[in-house]
mmCIF file of N, CA and C in Angstrom:
data_model
loop_
_atom_site.group_PDB
_atom_site.id
_atom_site.type_symbol
_atom_site.label_atom_id
_atom_site.label_comp_id
_atom_site.label_asym_id
_atom_site.label_seq_id
_atom_site.Cartn_x
_atom_site.Cartn_y
_atom_site.Cartn_z
ATOM 1 N N MET A 641 48.866 59.320 16.794
ATOM 2 C CA MET A 641 49.012 57.889 16.003
ATOM 3 C C MET A 641 49.872 58.273 14.614
ATOM 4 N N LYS A 642 50.616 57.190 14.123
ATOM 5 C CA LYS A 642 51.466 57.514 13.098
ATOM 6 C C LYS A 642 50.594 57.342 11.821
ATOM 7 N N ASP A 643 50.962 57.742 10.574
ATOM 8 C CA ASP A 643 50.200 57.603 9.379
ATOM 9 C C ASP A 643 50.277 56.352 8.990
ATOM 10 N N LYS A 644 49.395 55.321 8.590
ATOM 11 C CA LYS A 644 49.428 54.358 8.053
ATOM 12 C C LYS A 644 50.624 53.814 7.244
ATOM 13 N N ARG A 645 51.045 54.573 6.422
ATOM 14 C CA ARG A 645 52.046 54.219 5.277
ATOM 15 C C ARG A 645 53.464 54.325 6.051
ATOM 16 N N SER A 646 53.727 54.928 7.224
ATOM 17 C CA SER A 646 55.049 54.938 7.773
ATOM 18 C C SER A 646 55.122 53.842 8.774
ATOM 19 N N ILE A 647 54.029 53.048 8.774
ATOM 20 C CA ILE A 647 54.056 51.874 9.825
ATOM 21 C C ILE A 647 54.614 50.360 8.704
ATOM 22 N N THR A 648 55.569 50.025 9.360
ATOM 23 C CA THR A 648 55.990 49.074 8.768
ATOM 24 C C THR A 648 56.163 47.715 9.542
ATOM 25 N N ARG A 649 56.006 46.466 8.825
ATOM 26 C CA ARG A 649 55.959 45.243 9.494
ATOM 27 C C ARG A 649 57.306 45.221 10.756
ATOM 28 N N SER A 650 58.503 45.367 10.360
ATOM 29 C CA SER A 650 59.767 45.518 11.247
ATOM 30 C C SER A 650 59.093 46.349 12.313
ATOM 31 N N GLN A 651 58.689 47.571 12.386
ATOM 32 C CA GLN A 651 58.311 48.260 13.535
ATOM 33 C C GLN A 651 57.358 47.516 14.432
ATOM 34 N N ILE A 652 56.518 46.862 13.934
ATOM 35 C CA ILE A 652 55.576 46.307 14.803
ATOM 36 C C ILE A 652 56.266 44.996 15.373
ATOM 37 N N ILE A 653 57.043 44.318 14.779
ATOM 38 C CA ILE A 653 57.779 43.308 15.197
ATOM 39 C C ILE A 653 58.772 43.769 16.409
ATOM 40 N N ASP A 654 59.223 44.737 16.169
ATOM 41 C CA ASP A 654 60.059 45.411 17.242
ATOM 42 C C ASP A 654 59.299 45.599 18.348
ATOM 43 N N ALA A 655 58.165 46.223 18.336
ATOM 44 C CA ALA A 655 57.324 46.729 19.317
ATOM 45 C C ALA A 655 56.812 45.436 20.101
ATOM 46 N N ALA A 656 56.284 44.344 19.428
ATOM 47 C CA ALA A 656 56.374 43.170 20.079
ATOM 48 C C ALA A 656 57.461 42.459 20.807
ATOM 49 N N SER A 657 58.553 42.294 20.246
ATOM 50 C CA SER A 657 59.501 41.846 21.029
ATOM 51 C C SER A 657 60.104 42.671 22.298
ATOM 52 N N ASP A 658 59.587 44.109 22.363
ATOM 53 C CA ASP A 658 59.896 44.880 23.503
ATOM 54 C C ASP A 658 58.923 44.506 24.502
ATOM 55 N N CYS A 659 57.645 44.054 23.853
ATOM 56 C CA CYS A 659 56.527 43.672 24.965
ATOM 57 C C CYS A 659 56.738 42.386 25.337
ATOM 58 N N PHE A 660 57.262 41.503 24.769
ATOM 59 C CA PHE A 660 57.414 39.989 25.155
ATOM 60 C C PHE A 660 58.570 40.238 26.327
ATOM 61 N N ALA A 661 59.562 41.004 26.077
ATOM 62 C CA ALA A 661 60.779 41.072 27.065
ATOM 63 C C ALA A 661 60.206 41.823 28.213
ATOM 64 N N GLU A 662 59.218 42.829 28.052
ATOM 65 C CA GLU A 662 58.659 43.467 29.267
ATOM 66 C C GLU A 662 57.595 42.793 30.144
ATOM 67 N N TYR A 663 56.642 41.990 29.463
ATOM 68 C CA TYR A 663 55.702 41.537 30.039
ATOM 69 C C TYR A 663 55.500 40.078 30.149
ATOM 70 N N GLY A 664 56.613 39.489 29.035
ATOM 71 C CA GLY A 664 56.357 38.033 29.095
ATOM 72 C C GLY A 664 55.309 37.467 27.807
ATOM 73 N N TYR A 665 55.676 36.412 27.625
ATOM 74 C CA TYR A 665 54.922 36.316 26.195
ATOM 75 C C TYR A 665 53.362 36.048 26.471
ATOM 76 N N ASP A 666 53.093 35.522 27.787
ATOM 77 C CA ASP A 666 51.434 34.923 27.962
ATOM 78 C C ASP A 666 50.817 36.504 28.349
ATOM 79 N N LYS A 667 51.576 37.378 29.058
ATOM 80 C CA LYS A 667 50.751 38.605 29.281
ATOM 81 C C LYS A 667 50.695 39.673 28.197
ATOM 82 N N THR A 668 51.642 39.523 27.295
ATOM 83 C CA THR A 668 51.699 40.567 26.010
ATOM 84 C C THR A 668 50.298 40.211 25.294
ATOM 85 N N THR A 669 49.592 41.558 25.107
ATOM 86 C CA THR A 669 48.413 41.811 24.298
ATOM 87 C C THR A 669 48.706 42.384 23.116
ATOM 88 N N PHE A 670 47.710 42.439 22.230
ATOM 89 C CA PHE A 670 47.775 43.203 20.686
ATOM 90 C C PHE A 670 47.627 44.731 21.387
ATOM 91 N N ASN A 671 47.036 44.935 22.326
ATOM 92 C CA ASN A 671 46.834 46.371 22.930
ATOM 93 C C ASN A 671 48.313 46.809 23.234
ATOM 94 N N ASP A 672 49.052 45.940 23.880
ATOM 95 C CA ASP A 672 50.367 46.392 24.530
ATOM 96 C C ASP A 672 51.464 46.826 23.319
ATOM 97 N N VAL A 673 50.986 45.927 22.266
ATOM 98 C CA VAL A 673 52.123 46.150 20.929
ATOM 99 C C VAL A 673 51.628 47.191 20.311
ATOM 100 N N ALA A 674 50.279 47.460 20.336
ATOM 101 C CA ALA A 674 49.851 48.780 19.472
ATOM 102 C C ALA A 674 50.099 50.073 20.268
ATOM 103 N N LYS A 675 50.136 49.947 21.376
ATOM 104 C CA LYS A 675 50.516 51.240 22.346
ATOM 105 C C LYS A 675 52.030 51.509 21.885
ATOM 106 N N LYS A 676 52.919 50.585 22.121
ATOM 107 C CA LYS A 676 54.322 50.426 21.915
ATOM 108 C C LYS A 676 54.591 50.964 20.393
ATOM 109 N N ALA A 677 54.032 50.595 19.803
ATOM 110 C CA ALA A 677 54.219 51.067 18.259
ATOM 111 C C ALA A 677 53.522 51.974 17.825
ATOM 112 N N GLY A 678 52.714 52.621 18.446
ATOM 113 C CA GLY A 678 51.986 53.949 18.503
ATOM 114 C C GLY A 678 51.080 53.781 17.195
ATOM 115 N N ILE A 679 50.337 52.749 17.267
ATOM 116 C CA ILE A 679 49.218 52.490 16.022
ATOM 117 C C ILE A 679 48.111 52.015 16.653
ATOM 118 N N SER A 680 47.055 51.867 15.880
ATOM 119 C CA SER A 680 45.855 50.939 16.338
ATOM 120 C C SER A 680 45.840 49.670 16.378
ATOM 121 N N ARG A 681 45.385 49.014 17.391
ATOM 122 C CA ARG A 681 45.341 47.526 17.603
ATOM 123 C C ARG A 681 44.752 46.889 16.087
ATOM 124 N N ALA A 682 43.781 47.565 15.355
ATOM 125 C CA ALA A 682 43.399 46.948 13.966
ATOM 126 C C ALA A 682 44.121 46.932 12.976
ATOM 127 N N LEU A 683 45.054 48.084 12.959
ATOM 128 C CA LEU A 683 46.058 48.115 12.045
ATOM 129 C C LEU A 683 47.107 46.811 12.177
ATOM 130 N N ILE A 684 47.277 46.613 13.365
ATOM 131 C CA ILE A 684 48.326 45.325 13.720
ATOM 132 C C ILE A 684 47.606 44.122 12.943
ATOM 133 N N TYR A 685 46.202 43.842 13.109
ATOM 134 C CA TYR A 685 45.682 42.758 12.339
ATOM 135 C C TYR A 685 45.831 42.593 10.953
ATOM 136 N N THR A 686 46.044 43.459 10.377
ATOM 137 C CA THR A 686 46.397 43.570 8.777
ATOM 138 C C THR A 686 47.610 42.889 8.426
ATOM 139 N N TYR A 687 48.795 42.815 9.564
ATOM 140 C CA TYR A 687 49.945 42.052 9.579
ATOM 141 C C TYR A 687 49.955 40.861 10.031
ATOM 142 N N PHE A 688 49.314 40.821 11.389
ATOM 143 C CA PHE A 688 49.591 39.538 12.083
ATOM 144 C C PHE A 688 48.159 39.158 12.477
ATOM 145 N N LYS A 689 47.920 37.834 12.564
ATOM 146 C CA LYS A 689 46.407 37.379 13.001
ATOM 147 C C LYS A 689 46.659 36.754 14.360
ATOM 148 N N SER A 690 47.776 36.661 14.833
ATOM 149 C CA SER A 690 47.879 36.189 16.387
ATOM 150 C C SER A 690 49.462 36.648 16.864
ATOM 151 N N LYS A 691 49.326 36.200 18.329
ATOM 152 C CA LYS A 691 50.357 36.473 18.988
ATOM 153 C C LYS A 691 51.535 35.602 18.664
ATOM 154 N N GLN A 692 51.138 34.382 18.165
ATOM 155 C CA GLN A 692 52.167 33.199 18.123
ATOM 156 C C GLN A 692 52.911 33.799 16.450
ATOM 157 N N GLU A 693 51.876 34.454 15.791
ATOM 158 C CA GLU A 693 52.301 34.887 14.434
ATOM 159 C C GLU A 693 53.466 36.365 14.817
ATOM 160 N N PHE A 694 53.288 37.079 15.876
ATOM 161 C CA PHE A 694 54.199 37.918 16.343
ATOM 162 C C PHE A 694 55.727 37.382 16.604
ATOM 163 N N PHE A 695 55.298 36.506 17.358
ATOM 164 C CA PHE A 695 56.611 35.642 17.909
ATOM 165 C C PHE A 695 57.440 34.951 16.932
ATOM 166 N N PHE A 696 57.025 34.193 16.009
ATOM 167 C CA PHE A 696 57.674 33.519 14.877
ATOM 168 C C PHE A 696 58.136 34.515 14.225
ATOM 169 N N ALA A 697 57.426 35.696 13.603
ATOM 170 C CA ALA A 697 58.029 36.857 12.836
ATOM 171 C C ALA A 697 59.432 37.269 13.664
ATOM 172 N N MET A 698 59.207 37.642 14.988
ATOM 173 C CA MET A 698 60.310 38.235 15.733
ATOM 174 C C MET A 698 61.369 37.427 15.760
ATOM 175 N N MET A 699 61.183 36.030 15.855
ATOM 176 C CA MET A 699 62.332 34.853 15.860
ATOM 177 C C MET A 699 62.746 34.974 14.468
ATOM 178 N N ASP A 700 62.100 34.977 13.358
ATOM 179 C CA ASP A 700 62.693 34.901 11.989
ATOM 180 C C ASP A 700 63.703 36.191 11.853
ATOM 181 N N GLU A 701 63.202 37.329 12.250
ATOM 182 C CA GLU A 701 63.969 38.413 11.841
ATOM 183 C C GLU A 701 65.432 38.296 12.628
ATOM 184 N N LYS A 702 65.183 37.967 13.925
ATOM 185 C CA LYS A 702 66.402 37.715 14.878
ATOM 186 C C LYS A 702 67.423 36.555 14.208
ATOM 187 N N HIS A 703 66.831 35.698 13.717
ATOM 188 C CA HIS A 703 67.408 34.486 12.894
ATOM 189 C C HIS A 703 68.096 35.207 11.679
ATOM 190 N N LYS A 704 67.496 35.779 10.899
ATOM 191 C CA LYS A 704 68.212 36.707 9.838
ATOM 192 C C LYS A 704 69.234 37.537 10.049
ATOM 193 N N ASN A 705 69.339 38.514 11.254
ATOM 194 C CA ASN A 705 70.221 39.122 11.560
ATOM 195 C C ASN A 705 71.310 38.164 11.945
ATOM 196 N N TYR A 706 71.116 37.237 12.927
ATOM 197 C CA TYR A 706 72.291 36.249 13.440
ATOM 198 C C TYR A 706 73.306 35.866 12.165
ATOM 199 N N LEU A 707 72.204 35.351 11.178
ATOM 200 C CA LEU A 707 72.968 34.776 9.761
ATOM 201 C C LEU A 707 73.711 35.990 9.159
ATOM 202 N N ARG A 708 73.272 37.139 9.026
ATOM 203 C CA ARG A 708 74.022 38.410 8.677
ATOM 204 C C ARG A 708 75.229 38.683 9.537
ATOM 205 N N GLN A 709 75.118 38.614 10.714
ATOM 206 C CA GLN A 709 76.362 38.970 11.657
ATOM 207 C C GLN A 709 77.367 37.797 11.591
ATOM 208 N N SER A 710 76.790 36.534 11.368
ATOM 209 C CA SER A 710 77.707 35.287 11.364
ATOM 210 C C SER A 710 78.566 35.480 9.979
ATOM 211 N N GLN A 711 77.870 35.786 8.777
ATOM 212 C CA GLN A 711 78.601 35.862 7.475
ATOM 213 C C GLN A 711 79.754 37.054 7.600
ATOM 214 N N GLU A 712 79.299 38.091 8.157
ATOM 215 C CA GLU A 712 80.301 39.185 8.471
ATOM 216 C C GLU A 712 81.655 38.563 9.285
ATOM 217 N N VAL A 713 81.167 37.848 10.312
ATOM 218 C CA VAL A 713 82.472 37.332 11.033
ATOM 219 C C VAL A 713 83.099 36.224 10.205
ATOM 220 N N LEU A 714 82.522 35.380 9.120
ATOM 221 C CA LEU A 714 83.255 34.441 8.466
ATOM 222 C C LEU A 714 84.026 35.040 7.396
ATOM 223 N N ASP A 715 83.409 36.207 6.960
ATOM 224 C CA ASP A 715 84.153 37.132 5.759
ATOM 225 C C ASP A 715 85.480 37.886 6.481
ATOM 226 N N SER A 716 85.440 37.779 7.624
ATOM 227 C CA SER A 716 86.637 38.734 8.242
ATOM 228 C C SER A 716 88.018 37.953 8.255
ATOM 229 N N ASP A 717 89.031 38.664 8.892
ATOM 230 C CA ASP A 717 90.389 38.229 8.705
ATOM 231 C C ASP A 717 90.715 37.455 10.150
ATOM 232 N N LEU A 718 89.684 36.984 10.870
ATOM 233 C CA LEU A 718 89.899 36.827 12.276
ATOM 234 C C LEU A 718 90.446 35.121 11.811
ATOM 235 N N SER A 719 91.006 34.522 13.061
ATOM 236 C CA SER A 719 91.327 33.206 12.972
ATOM 237 C C SER A 719 90.160 32.526 13.092
ATOM 238 N N SER A 720 90.364 31.228 12.765
ATOM 239 C CA SER A 720 88.835 30.223 12.853
ATOM 240 C C SER A 720 88.650 29.907 14.369
ATOM 241 N N LYS A 721 89.545 30.153 15.113
ATOM 242 C CA LYS A 721 89.246 29.825 16.484
ATOM 243 C C LYS A 721 88.579 31.225 16.985
ATOM 244 N N GLU A 722 88.868 32.295 16.795
ATOM 245 C CA GLU A 722 88.102 33.335 17.249
ATOM 246 C C GLU A 722 86.694 33.715 16.371
ATOM 247 N N LYS A 723 86.636 33.135 15.112
ATOM 248 C CA LYS A 723 85.477 33.178 14.423
ATOM 249 C C LYS A 723 84.211 32.286 14.789
ATOM 250 N N LEU A 724 84.861 31.005 15.535
ATOM 251 C CA LEU A 724 83.823 30.355 16.105
ATOM 252 C C LEU A 724 83.508 30.746 17.548
ATOM 253 N N ARG A 725 84.509 31.347 18.286
ATOM 254 C CA ARG A 725 83.915 32.275 19.264
ATOM 255 C C ARG A 725 82.792 33.298 19.120
ATOM 256 N N LYS A 726 83.034 34.170 18.272
ATOM 257 C CA LYS A 726 82.380 35.044 18.013
ATOM 258 C C LYS A 726 80.839 34.551 17.378
ATOM 259 N N ILE A 727 80.790 33.711 16.546
ATOM 260 C CA ILE A 727 79.510 32.878 16.111
ATOM 261 C C ILE A 727 78.860 32.431 17.249
ATOM 262 N N ILE A 728 79.303 31.742 18.141
ATOM 263 C CA ILE A 728 78.787 31.360 19.307
ATOM 264 C C ILE A 728 78.260 32.429 20.294
ATOM 265 N N ASP A 729 78.958 33.411 20.115
ATOM 266 C CA ASP A 729 78.452 34.687 20.961
ATOM 267 C C ASP A 729 77.159 35.063 20.380
ATOM 268 N N ILE A 730 77.277 35.322 18.812
ATOM 269 C CA ILE A 730 76.014 35.612 18.273
ATOM 270 C C ILE A 730 74.646 34.961 18.549
ATOM 271 N N TRP A 731 74.833 33.543 18.315
ATOM 272 C CA TRP A 731 73.736 32.696 18.394
ATOM 273 C C TRP A 731 73.302 32.081 19.591
ATOM 274 N N ILE A 732 74.165 32.297 20.763
ATOM 275 C CA ILE A 732 73.835 31.720 22.151
ATOM 276 C C ILE A 732 74.228 32.653 23.178
ATOM 277 N N ILE A 733 75.130 33.441 23.126
ATOM 278 C CA ILE A 733 75.606 34.256 24.312
ATOM 279 C C ILE A 733 74.685 35.326 24.284
ATOM 280 N N ASP A 734 74.611 36.090 23.352
ATOM 281 C CA ASP A 734 74.200 37.409 22.963
ATOM 282 C C ASP A 734 72.551 37.399 23.555
ATOM 283 N N PRO A 735 72.239 36.425 22.865
ATOM 284 C CA PRO A 735 70.458 36.137 22.950
ATOM 285 C C PRO A 735 69.931 35.928 24.670
ATOM 286 N N HIS A 736 70.968 35.028 25.144
ATOM 287 C CA HIS A 736 70.643 34.823 26.515
ATOM 288 C C HIS A 736 70.755 36.117 27.524
ATOM 289 N N ARG A 737 71.774 36.832 27.113
ATOM 290 C CA ARG A 737 72.127 38.024 27.886
ATOM 291 C C ARG A 737 70.954 39.207 27.798
ATOM 292 N N ILE A 738 70.338 39.210 26.659
ATOM 293 C CA ILE A 738 69.060 39.932 26.327
ATOM 294 C C ILE A 738 67.846 39.407 27.240
ATOM 295 N N ILE A 739 67.656 38.135 27.089
ATOM 296 C CA ILE A 739 66.603 37.358 27.802
ATOM 297 C C ILE A 739 66.907 37.577 29.312
ATOM 298 N N TYR A 740 67.981 37.375 29.743
ATOM 299 C CA TYR A 740 68.131 37.553 31.185
ATOM 300 C C TYR A 740 67.965 38.693 31.982
ATOM 301 N N LYS A 741 68.335 39.914 31.046
ATOM 302 C CA LYS A 741 68.098 41.367 31.218
ATOM 303 C C LYS A 741 66.963 41.823 31.702
ATOM 304 N N SER A 742 65.889 40.952 30.847
ATOM 305 C CA SER A 742 64.774 41.305 30.785
ATOM 306 C C SER A 742 64.153 41.253 32.294
ATOM 307 N N PRO A 743 62.891 41.971 32.658
ATOM 308 C CA PRO A 743 62.237 41.936 34.086
ATOM 309 C C PRO A 743 61.889 40.629 34.465
ATOM 310 N N LEU A 744 61.257 39.842 33.208
ATOM 311 C CA LEU A 744 60.823 38.477 33.835
ATOM 312 C C LEU A 744 61.230 37.336 32.844
ATOM 313 N N PRO A 745 62.523 37.267 33.299
ATOM 314 C CA PRO A 745 63.185 36.160 32.134
ATOM 315 C C PRO A 745 62.745 34.820 32.020
ATOM 316 N N ASN A 746 61.783 34.211 33.276
ATOM 317 C CA ASN A 746 61.466 33.030 33.161
ATOM 318 C C ASN A 746 59.995 32.911 32.523
ATOM 319 N N ILE A 747 59.420 34.006 32.710
ATOM 320 C CA ILE A 747 58.091 34.209 32.021
ATOM 321 C C ILE A 747 58.219 33.999 30.569
ATOM 322 N N TRP A 748 59.399 34.840 29.961
ATOM 323 C CA TRP A 748 59.695 34.834 28.891
ATOM 324 C C TRP A 748 60.227 33.759 28.297
ATOM 325 N N LEU A 749 61.050 32.882 28.838
ATOM 326 C CA LEU A 749 61.546 31.692 28.270
ATOM 327 C C LEU A 749 60.631 30.582 28.288
ATOM 328 N N LYS A 750 59.377 30.684 28.862
ATOM 329 C CA LYS A 750 58.604 29.479 29.077
ATOM 330 C C LYS A 750 58.099 29.186 27.400
ATOM 331 N N PRO A 751 57.608 30.172 27.047
ATOM 332 C CA PRO A 751 57.051 29.991 25.624
ATOM 333 C C PRO A 751 58.189 29.435 24.635
ATOM 334 N N VAL A 752 59.419 30.221 24.657
ATOM 335 C CA VAL A 752 60.372 29.861 23.888
ATOM 336 C C VAL A 752 60.649 28.279 24.183
ATOM 337 N N LYS A 753 60.579 28.098 25.192
ATOM 338 C CA LYS A 753 61.029 26.329 25.275
ATOM 339 C C LYS A 753 59.683 25.445 24.937
ATOM 340 N N SER A 754 58.521 26.060 24.876
ATOM 341 C CA SER A 754 57.457 25.166 24.437
ATOM 342 C C SER A 754 57.345 25.261 22.940
ATOM 343 N N ILE A 755 57.975 26.461 22.089
ATOM 344 C CA ILE A 755 57.482 26.134 20.892
ATOM 345 C C ILE A 755 58.905 25.743 19.780
ATOM 346 N N GLN A 756 58.506 24.437 19.725
ATOM 347 C CA GLN A 756 59.450 23.714 19.131
ATOM 348 C C GLN A 756 60.175 24.219 17.620
ATOM 349 N N GLU A 757 58.994 24.570 16.724
ATOM 350 C CA GLU A 757 59.586 25.078 15.605
ATOM 351 C C GLU A 757 60.692 26.207 15.663
ATOM 352 N N SER A 758 60.202 27.065 16.442
ATOM 353 C CA SER A 758 61.233 28.185 16.705
ATOM 354 C C SER A 758 62.800 27.644 16.921
ATOM 355 N N GLU A 759 62.553 26.766 17.961
ATOM 356 C CA GLU A 759 63.897 25.928 18.366
ATOM 357 C C GLU A 759 64.459 25.197 17.321
ATOM 358 N N LYS A 760 63.891 24.429 16.282
ATOM 359 C CA LYS A 760 64.321 24.171 15.460
ATOM 360 C C LYS A 760 64.882 24.989 14.227
ATOM 361 N N LEU A 761 64.279 25.949 13.903
ATOM 362 C CA LEU A 761 64.711 26.936 13.120
ATOM 363 C C LEU A 761 66.043 27.731 13.216
ATOM 364 N N LEU A 762 66.297 28.068 14.842
ATOM 365 C CA LEU A 762 67.412 28.209 15.559
ATOM 366 C C LEU A 762 68.627 27.222 15.342
ATOM 367 N N ARG A 763 68.253 26.319 15.873
ATOM 368 C CA ARG A 763 69.159 25.031 15.707
ATOM 369 C C ARG A 763 69.900 25.021 14.131
ATOM 370 N N GLY A 764 69.026 24.651 13.189
ATOM 371 C CA GLY A 764 69.349 24.631 11.823
ATOM 372 C C GLY A 764 70.182 25.906 11.302
ATOM 373 N N ASP A 765 69.711 27.352 11.650
ATOM 374 C CA ASP A 765 70.472 28.214 11.159
ATOM 375 C C ASP A 765 71.823 28.335 11.857
ATOM 376 N N PHE A 766 71.837 27.866 13.235
ATOM 377 C CA PHE A 766 73.048 28.297 13.774
ATOM 378 C C PHE A 766 73.955 27.010 13.230
ATOM 379 N N ILE A 767 73.395 25.903 12.932
ATOM 380 C CA ILE A 767 74.627 25.165 12.353
ATOM 381 C C ILE A 767 75.149 25.359 11.216
ATOM 382 N N LYS A 768 74.219 25.957 10.279
ATOM 383 C CA LYS A 768 74.570 26.658 8.982
ATOM 384 C C LYS A 768 75.426 27.569 8.867
ATOM 385 N N SER A 769 75.517 28.560 9.880
ATOM 386 C CA SER A 769 76.507 29.243 10.213
ATOM 387 C C SER A 769 77.909 28.738 10.538
ATOM 388 N N LEU A 770 77.851 27.526 11.234
ATOM 389 C CA LEU A 770 79.106 27.101 11.528
ATOM 390 C C LEU A 770 79.939 26.248 10.355
ATOM 391 N N VAL A 771 78.991 25.627 9.288
ATOM 392 C CA VAL A 771 79.564 24.949 8.196
ATOM 393 C C VAL A 771 80.938 25.343 7.654
ATOM 394 N N PRO A 772 80.721 26.873 7.246
ATOM 395 C CA PRO A 772 82.081 27.273 6.610
ATOM 396 C C PRO A 772 83.508 26.805 7.706
ATOM 397 N N LEU A 773 83.109 26.873 8.760
ATOM 398 C CA LEU A 773 84.266 26.648 9.699
ATOM 399 C C LEU A 773 84.623 25.144 9.972
ATOM 400 N N ILE A 774 83.507 24.439 10.064
ATOM 401 C CA ILE A 774 83.969 23.197 10.407
ATOM 402 C C ILE A 774 83.400 22.073 9.347
ATOM 403 N N GLY A 775 83.005 22.351 8.410
ATOM 404 C CA GLY A 775 82.556 21.368 7.402
ATOM 405 C C GLY A 775 81.259 20.663 7.609
ATOM 406 N N TYR A 776 80.986 19.931 6.564
ATOM 407 C CA TYR A 776 79.774 18.891 6.738
ATOM 408 C C TYR A 776 80.155 17.809 7.508
ATOM 409 N N ASP A 777 79.305 16.930 8.002
ATOM 410 C CA ASP A 777 79.481 15.865 8.749
ATOM 411 C C ASP A 777 79.647 14.638 7.632
#
C-alpha cells in the first residue's frame, strides 16, 4: 500500500476512470478502484462517498482537460477552420475513440447516457470552447 500522504484525489479519479472503462459503470466497485489505485477502500471514502461522485469527478477532470486543450488550439496560429476541427476532435471524436476501445463500450455508455447533469456540463463547456471561433448567438 502507498503512504496516505502520497495518495491524491486525481490518482483515485484516474483509477476509477480505468475501472469504468474496463468493467463498465454498473460493475465497478470501490474495491476495484482501491485495488487499481493501490490503496485501502476506507481511504477512498475520505475523498468520495459514492460511485456517482467518482463519475462526476472524472467527468469534471476530463472537461477541464478539454477546456485546456481547446484554449491551446485557440491560442495557436492555425486557421479558424483547422481550430474548429481540432476542437471537435477534442470534445467529440477523441472521447468516443476512448470509449469504443474499452472492452465493454455499451455498458460504459449506459450510465453516461442516463446522467443528464454530465451531459449538460459537457455541452456547456463544449459551446464555451467554440465561442471564440463562432461568436455568440
